[in-house]
Short mmCIF file of C-alpha atoms in Angstrom, two decimals:
data_model
loop_
_atom_site.label_atom_id
_atom_site.label_comp_id
_atom_site.label_asym_id
_atom_site.label_seq_id
_atom_site.Cartn_x
_atom_site.Cartn_y
_atom_site.Cartn_z
CA UNK A 1 -31.12 23.53 -21.02
CA UNK A 2 -34.27 24.89 -19.34
CA UNK A 3 -34.33 26.67 -15.98
CA UNK A 4 -35.94 23.57 -14.45
CA UNK A 5 -32.66 21.61 -14.73
CA UNK A 6 -29.06 22.18 -13.64
CA UNK A 7 -27.56 19.05 -15.18
CA UNK A 8 -27.67 17.43 -18.61
CA UNK A 9 -26.06 14.43 -20.27
CA UNK A 10 -23.61 14.81 -23.16
CA UNK A 11 -25.07 14.62 -26.66
CA UNK A 12 -22.98 11.63 -27.80
CA UNK A 13 -23.81 8.52 -25.75
CA UNK A 14 -21.38 5.57 -25.74
CA UNK A 15 -23.40 2.69 -27.20
CA UNK A 16 -22.50 -0.94 -26.58
CA UNK A 17 -24.07 -4.38 -26.67
CA UNK A 18 -25.91 -5.10 -23.42
CA UNK A 19 -24.67 -7.70 -20.94
CA UNK A 20 -25.99 -11.21 -21.56
CA UNK A 21 -25.02 -14.87 -21.20
CA UNK A 22 -22.58 -14.48 -24.12
CA UNK A 23 -21.54 -10.84 -23.66
CA UNK A 24 -19.77 -9.44 -20.60
CA UNK A 25 -19.52 -5.67 -20.13
CA UNK A 26 -16.77 -3.86 -18.17
CA UNK A 27 -16.02 -0.19 -17.50
CA UNK A 28 -12.53 1.18 -16.99
CA UNK A 29 -12.73 4.36 -14.91
CA UNK A 30 -9.15 5.46 -15.73
CA UNK A 31 -9.51 5.51 -19.53
CA UNK A 32 -13.32 5.99 -19.49
CA UNK A 33 -13.69 2.92 -21.74
CA UNK A 34 -16.52 0.38 -22.02
CA UNK A 35 -15.46 -3.17 -22.95
CA UNK A 36 -17.99 -5.56 -24.52
CA UNK A 37 -16.42 -9.06 -24.43
CA UNK A 38 -18.27 -11.71 -26.44
CA UNK A 39 -17.62 -15.40 -25.68
CA UNK A 40 -14.50 -14.66 -23.65
CA UNK A 41 -13.17 -12.59 -26.55
CA UNK A 42 -13.25 -15.38 -29.14
CA UNK A 43 -16.04 -13.75 -31.14
CA UNK A 44 -14.85 -10.22 -30.51
CA UNK A 45 -13.99 -7.49 -28.03
CA UNK A 46 -15.33 -3.99 -28.73
CA UNK A 47 -13.83 -1.10 -26.76
CA UNK A 48 -15.52 2.32 -26.85
CA UNK A 49 -14.62 5.58 -25.14
CA UNK A 50 -16.01 9.13 -25.03
CA UNK A 51 -14.70 9.82 -28.55
CA UNK A 52 -14.40 7.68 -31.69
CA UNK A 53 -10.58 7.82 -31.64
CA UNK A 54 -10.43 5.55 -28.58
CA UNK A 55 -12.62 2.84 -30.17
CA UNK A 56 -10.89 -0.51 -30.74
CA UNK A 57 -12.15 -3.91 -31.93
CA UNK A 58 -10.20 -7.17 -31.81
CA UNK A 59 -10.43 -10.87 -31.00
CA UNK A 60 -8.56 -12.92 -28.40
CA UNK A 61 -8.50 -16.59 -27.46
CA UNK A 62 -11.20 -17.74 -25.06
CA UNK A 63 -9.14 -18.91 -22.07
CA UNK A 64 -11.93 -18.72 -19.52
CA UNK A 65 -14.28 -16.14 -18.08
CA UNK A 66 -12.89 -12.60 -18.04
CA UNK A 67 -13.00 -11.06 -14.55
CA UNK A 68 -11.35 -7.73 -15.38
CA UNK A 69 -9.99 -6.11 -18.58
CA UNK A 70 -8.22 -2.73 -19.01
CA UNK A 71 -5.88 -1.00 -21.43
CA UNK A 72 -2.82 0.83 -20.18
CA UNK A 73 -2.66 4.57 -20.92
CA UNK A 74 -2.71 5.13 -24.69
CA UNK A 75 -4.09 1.63 -25.42
CA UNK A 76 -0.52 0.29 -25.56
CA UNK A 77 -0.87 -2.90 -23.49
CA UNK A 78 -4.03 -4.86 -22.66
CA UNK A 79 -4.32 -6.59 -19.27
CA UNK A 80 -6.88 -9.34 -18.74
CA UNK A 81 -7.63 -11.16 -15.49
CA UNK A 82 -9.20 -14.59 -15.87
CA UNK A 83 -8.11 -16.33 -12.65
CA UNK A 84 -7.54 -15.38 -9.01
CA UNK A 85 -3.80 -16.02 -9.35
CA UNK A 86 -2.59 -14.25 -12.50
CA UNK A 87 -3.07 -11.50 -15.10
CA UNK A 88 -2.51 -11.94 -18.86
CA UNK A 89 -1.02 -9.27 -21.13
CA UNK A 90 -1.26 -8.56 -24.88
CA UNK A 91 0.86 -5.97 -26.72
CA UNK A 92 -0.95 -3.43 -28.88
CA UNK A 93 2.22 -1.49 -29.73
CA UNK A 94 2.95 -1.60 -33.49
CA UNK A 95 5.72 -4.04 -34.51
CA UNK A 96 5.72 -5.72 -31.08
CA UNK A 97 4.82 -9.43 -30.73
CA UNK A 98 1.05 -9.81 -30.26
CA UNK A 99 1.29 -13.08 -28.31
CA UNK A 100 0.00 -13.21 -24.73
CA UNK A 101 2.27 -13.34 -21.69
CA UNK A 102 1.27 -13.96 -18.08
CA UNK A 103 2.28 -12.78 -14.61
CA UNK A 104 1.30 -14.68 -11.48
CA UNK A 105 1.02 -12.80 -8.19
CA UNK A 106 4.09 -13.35 -6.01
CA UNK A 107 2.30 -13.73 -2.69
CA UNK A 108 1.64 -17.38 -1.84
CA UNK A 109 -2.01 -18.38 -1.43
CA UNK A 110 -3.16 -14.83 -2.29
CA UNK A 111 -6.15 -14.04 -4.52
CA UNK A 112 -5.98 -11.16 -7.02
CA UNK A 113 -8.90 -8.77 -6.33
CA UNK A 114 -8.04 -6.61 -9.35
CA UNK A 115 -5.39 -4.39 -10.92
CA UNK A 116 -4.74 -0.74 -11.81
CA UNK A 117 -2.52 0.75 -14.50
CA UNK A 118 -0.57 3.68 -13.00
CA UNK A 119 1.46 4.40 -16.18
CA UNK A 120 1.57 3.05 -19.74
CA UNK A 121 3.99 0.32 -18.56
CA UNK A 122 3.39 0.18 -14.77
CA UNK A 123 0.68 -1.85 -13.09
CA UNK A 124 -0.41 -2.68 -9.53
CA UNK A 125 -1.93 -6.03 -8.56
CA UNK A 126 -4.23 -5.76 -5.53
CA UNK A 127 -4.60 -9.06 -3.68
CA UNK A 128 -6.40 -9.99 -0.47
CA UNK A 129 -2.96 -10.01 1.18
CA UNK A 130 -1.45 -6.78 -0.14
CA UNK A 131 -0.26 -5.00 -3.29
CA UNK A 132 2.40 -5.77 -5.89
CA UNK A 133 3.81 -2.98 -8.09
CA UNK A 134 5.26 -4.11 -11.46
CA UNK A 135 7.00 -2.63 -14.49
CA UNK A 136 5.94 -4.21 -17.78
CA UNK A 137 8.51 -4.84 -20.53
CA UNK A 138 6.43 -5.34 -23.70
CA UNK A 139 9.46 -6.11 -25.91
CA UNK A 140 10.63 -8.89 -23.57
CA UNK A 141 7.05 -9.96 -22.75
CA UNK A 142 7.86 -9.96 -19.03
CA UNK A 143 7.27 -8.04 -15.80
CA UNK A 144 9.63 -6.90 -13.03
CA UNK A 145 8.43 -6.56 -9.42
CA UNK A 146 9.35 -3.03 -8.26
CA UNK A 147 7.84 -3.09 -4.78
CA UNK A 148 5.29 -4.95 -2.69
CA UNK A 149 3.51 -4.44 0.61
CA UNK A 150 1.81 -7.06 2.78
CA UNK A 151 -1.51 -5.97 4.28
CA UNK A 152 -4.91 -7.66 4.66
CA UNK A 153 -7.26 -6.17 2.05
CA UNK A 154 -11.09 -6.31 1.90
CA UNK A 155 -11.53 -4.13 -1.21
CA UNK A 156 -9.89 -1.21 -2.98
CA UNK A 157 -10.61 2.06 -4.80
CA UNK A 158 -8.45 3.85 -7.38
CA UNK A 159 -8.23 7.55 -8.28
CA UNK A 160 -6.62 7.74 -11.76
CA UNK A 161 -6.14 11.54 -11.67
CA UNK A 162 -3.80 11.27 -8.67
CA UNK A 163 -2.71 7.60 -9.14
CA UNK A 164 -3.67 6.84 -5.52
CA UNK A 165 -4.96 3.41 -4.49
CA UNK A 166 -7.05 3.14 -1.32
CA UNK A 167 -7.15 -0.21 0.53
CA UNK A 168 -9.84 -1.21 3.03
CA UNK A 169 -8.25 -3.05 5.96
CA UNK A 170 -9.19 -4.54 9.36
CA UNK A 171 -12.20 -6.75 10.14
CA UNK A 172 -14.70 -3.85 9.98
CA UNK A 173 -13.07 -2.48 6.84
CA UNK A 174 -13.09 1.12 8.08
CA UNK A 175 -9.31 1.62 8.39
CA UNK A 176 -8.19 2.88 4.98
CA UNK A 177 -4.58 2.72 3.78
CA UNK A 178 -3.69 4.87 0.74
CA UNK A 179 -0.67 4.37 -1.55
CA UNK A 180 0.54 6.88 -4.15
CA UNK A 181 2.37 5.88 -7.35
CA UNK A 182 4.56 8.05 -9.56
CA UNK A 183 7.32 7.27 -12.09
CA UNK A 184 8.20 3.82 -10.77
CA UNK A 185 7.90 4.74 -7.08
CA UNK A 186 5.34 3.63 -4.50
CA UNK A 187 4.69 5.84 -1.46
CA UNK A 188 2.76 4.65 1.60
CA UNK A 189 0.56 7.51 2.80
CA UNK A 190 -0.95 8.02 6.27
CA UNK A 191 -3.72 5.56 7.07
CA UNK A 192 -6.95 6.85 8.61
CA UNK A 193 -10.19 5.58 10.11
CA UNK A 194 -13.73 6.20 8.86
CA UNK A 195 -16.14 6.86 11.73
CA UNK A 196 -18.90 4.25 11.48
CA UNK A 197 -22.43 5.23 12.60
CA UNK A 198 -22.71 1.94 14.51
CA UNK A 199 -19.89 -0.37 15.65
CA UNK A 200 -21.09 -3.97 15.18
CA UNK A 201 -20.61 -6.64 17.86
CA UNK A 202 -19.12 -9.06 17.09
CA UNK A 203 -16.97 -7.18 14.60
CA UNK A 204 -17.76 -7.75 10.90
CA UNK A 205 -17.15 -5.99 7.58
CA UNK A 206 -19.22 -2.80 7.91
CA UNK A 207 -17.79 -0.38 5.34
CA UNK A 208 -18.71 -1.15 1.74
CA UNK A 209 -16.73 -0.01 -1.31
CA UNK A 210 -20.07 1.28 -2.69
CA UNK A 211 -20.06 3.93 0.04
CA UNK A 212 -16.52 5.22 -0.60
CA UNK A 213 -15.30 7.33 -3.53
CA UNK A 214 -12.18 9.37 -4.25
CA UNK A 215 -12.18 12.63 -6.16
CA UNK A 216 -10.10 15.72 -6.86
CA UNK A 217 -12.02 18.87 -5.84
CA UNK A 218 -10.45 22.31 -6.28
CA UNK A 219 -7.08 20.59 -6.82
CA UNK A 220 -7.23 18.61 -3.55
CA UNK A 221 -7.77 14.86 -3.14
CA UNK A 222 -10.76 13.88 -1.00
CA UNK A 223 -12.16 10.57 0.18
CA UNK A 224 -15.96 10.77 0.21
CA UNK A 225 -17.94 8.54 2.60
CA UNK A 226 -21.66 8.08 2.03
CA UNK A 227 -22.92 7.74 5.60
CA UNK A 228 -26.37 6.20 5.56
CA UNK A 229 -29.27 6.92 7.91
CA UNK A 230 -29.07 4.84 11.08
CA UNK A 231 -31.96 4.50 13.53
CA UNK A 232 -29.70 3.27 16.34
CA UNK A 233 -27.25 6.17 15.91
CA UNK A 234 -30.13 8.69 16.01
CA UNK A 235 -29.16 10.24 12.65
CA UNK A 236 -32.35 11.34 10.85
CA UNK A 237 -30.86 11.46 7.34
CA UNK A 238 -27.88 10.42 5.24
CA UNK A 239 -24.82 12.60 4.71
CA UNK A 240 -21.59 12.62 2.72
CA UNK A 241 -18.46 13.02 4.85
CA UNK A 242 -15.34 14.36 3.11
CA UNK A 243 -11.84 13.51 4.32
CA UNK A 244 -8.99 15.59 2.91
CA UNK A 245 -6.11 13.28 1.88
CA UNK A 246 -2.80 15.18 1.41
CA UNK A 247 0.29 13.59 -0.16
CA UNK A 248 2.08 14.10 3.15
CA UNK A 249 0.60 14.46 6.60
CA UNK A 250 -2.56 13.17 8.28
CA UNK A 251 -5.91 12.71 6.61
CA UNK A 252 -8.58 14.89 8.25
CA UNK A 253 -12.36 15.05 8.21
CA UNK A 254 -13.11 18.50 6.75
CA UNK A 255 -16.65 18.66 5.30
CA UNK A 256 -20.08 17.11 5.91
CA UNK A 257 -22.74 17.39 3.18
CA UNK A 258 -26.26 17.17 4.62
CA UNK A 259 -28.57 15.25 2.27
CA UNK A 260 -31.75 15.73 4.40
CA UNK A 261 -33.21 12.46 3.14
CA UNK A 262 -32.59 8.71 3.11
CA UNK A 263 -32.34 6.01 0.44
CA UNK A 264 -29.91 5.06 -2.31
CA UNK A 265 -27.45 7.60 -3.69
CA UNK A 266 -24.71 8.03 -6.30
CA UNK A 267 -21.91 10.62 -6.36
CA UNK A 268 -20.36 12.70 -9.16
CA UNK A 269 -17.97 15.63 -9.35
CA UNK A 270 -18.85 18.21 -12.01
CA UNK A 271 -16.79 21.42 -12.26
CA UNK A 272 -15.58 20.98 -8.63
CA UNK A 273 -19.17 20.69 -7.40
CA UNK A 274 -20.25 17.55 -5.54
CA UNK A 275 -23.42 16.20 -7.15
CA UNK A 276 -25.43 13.64 -5.15
CA UNK A 277 -28.09 11.72 -7.09
CA UNK A 278 -31.08 10.36 -5.13
CA UNK A 279 -32.58 7.26 -6.71
CA UNK A 280 -36.15 7.20 -5.42
CA UNK A 281 -36.95 10.87 -6.17
CA UNK A 282 -34.83 10.90 -9.38
CA UNK A 283 -33.33 14.22 -8.34
CA UNK A 284 -29.80 15.55 -7.80
CA UNK A 285 -28.38 17.77 -5.06
CA UNK A 286 -25.46 20.15 -5.65
CA UNK A 287 -22.86 21.12 -3.01
CA UNK A 288 -19.95 23.55 -3.17
CA UNK A 289 -17.31 22.93 -0.49
CA UNK A 290 -15.72 26.33 -1.16
CA UNK A 291 -18.72 27.93 0.55
CA UNK A 292 -17.46 27.30 4.08
CA UNK A 293 -17.20 28.86 7.51
CA UNK A 294 -13.84 30.54 8.18
CA UNK A 295 -11.61 28.83 10.80
CA UNK A 296 -13.96 25.85 11.13
CA UNK A 297 -12.31 22.41 11.42
CA UNK A 298 -15.34 20.57 10.01
CA UNK A 299 -17.70 22.49 7.71
CA UNK A 300 -21.40 21.57 7.50
CA UNK A 301 -22.97 22.12 4.07
CA UNK A 302 -26.53 22.30 2.81
CA UNK A 303 -27.33 21.99 -0.94
CA UNK A 304 -26.65 25.27 -2.75
CA UNK A 305 -29.82 24.86 -4.86
CA UNK A 306 -33.13 22.96 -4.53
CA UNK A 307 -33.10 19.34 -5.75
CA UNK A 308 -33.78 18.93 -9.48
CA UNK A 309 -33.84 16.05 -11.95
CA UNK A 310 -31.32 15.72 -14.79
CA UNK A 311 -32.53 17.17 -18.10
CA UNK A 312 -34.41 14.37 -19.97
CA UNK A 313 -32.51 12.78 -22.84
CA UNK A 314 -33.88 10.66 -25.67
CA UNK A 315 -31.51 8.48 -27.66
CA UNK A 316 -32.37 8.87 -31.36
CA UNK A 317 -33.26 5.67 -33.24
CA UNK A 318 -31.13 6.65 -36.24
CA UNK A 319 -27.77 6.02 -34.54
CA UNK A 320 -25.31 3.97 -36.60
CA UNK A 321 -25.33 0.19 -35.99
CA UNK A 322 -22.79 -1.58 -33.76
CA UNK A 323 -19.46 -2.21 -35.43
#
């Protein structure tokens, strides 16, 4: 890597068939897997991860458009959402029945927004009216409700490293309620409020899931809020606000990353450094939250290095064909 670049892509890209009218593409953040689902699965599902060992190919009956599809940890059980009311399951454990079984959400008139695997046999349904935490019994082809919580939900985020689900609540969406999951238990953590640059009147959904991310940095869980430039709030540029989210105790605003520009951004964590990608300039900014003022409640950070683009990468034409 030359001195002109700080960042580079890995040498082995995950290749998959592009999205089209007959091929839907999904990404599972927890297992880092790309799903290419052709014709609802009837003509094939190809699953590819960062290494060849996690690649799987299979067929399943076309029972309608797939909205969400994820394997549990270790590719043991496949979960597929096709409707707003239920999730289907298929065993991939050797010697277990391969037939599908279904679980409807328990909450009446609720719509399933999505689901998250928190263990190889534990799954959480997130609905617009709350969450439902289930244990899956692959041998019996059934699920058992372990715990549920009623709460109005706009959208959700999941951090697989810490098995914490973050729910956006209230009309404006800026009150966030986290839940932690571990070994069959669900723990309600302290809710907190994201400070909006402008409070809309009348109230409307103002915090987008695109502007929130969760990440573990130096062993601590943070919620990162991409706060965009606002003319009315007199903020000249965008910034990333970090809220420290402990397992117990209150969530606190601890760091502000000054981006010194406006536009569209994306966030990554690489080796505990916060990397902010700026779309229009095609450059990336690097921040290190360990470089902080002593005894300061909220630390202001500037990029540790000048903005640079990612090292160019060319995909060779001689890659093996799709399987």
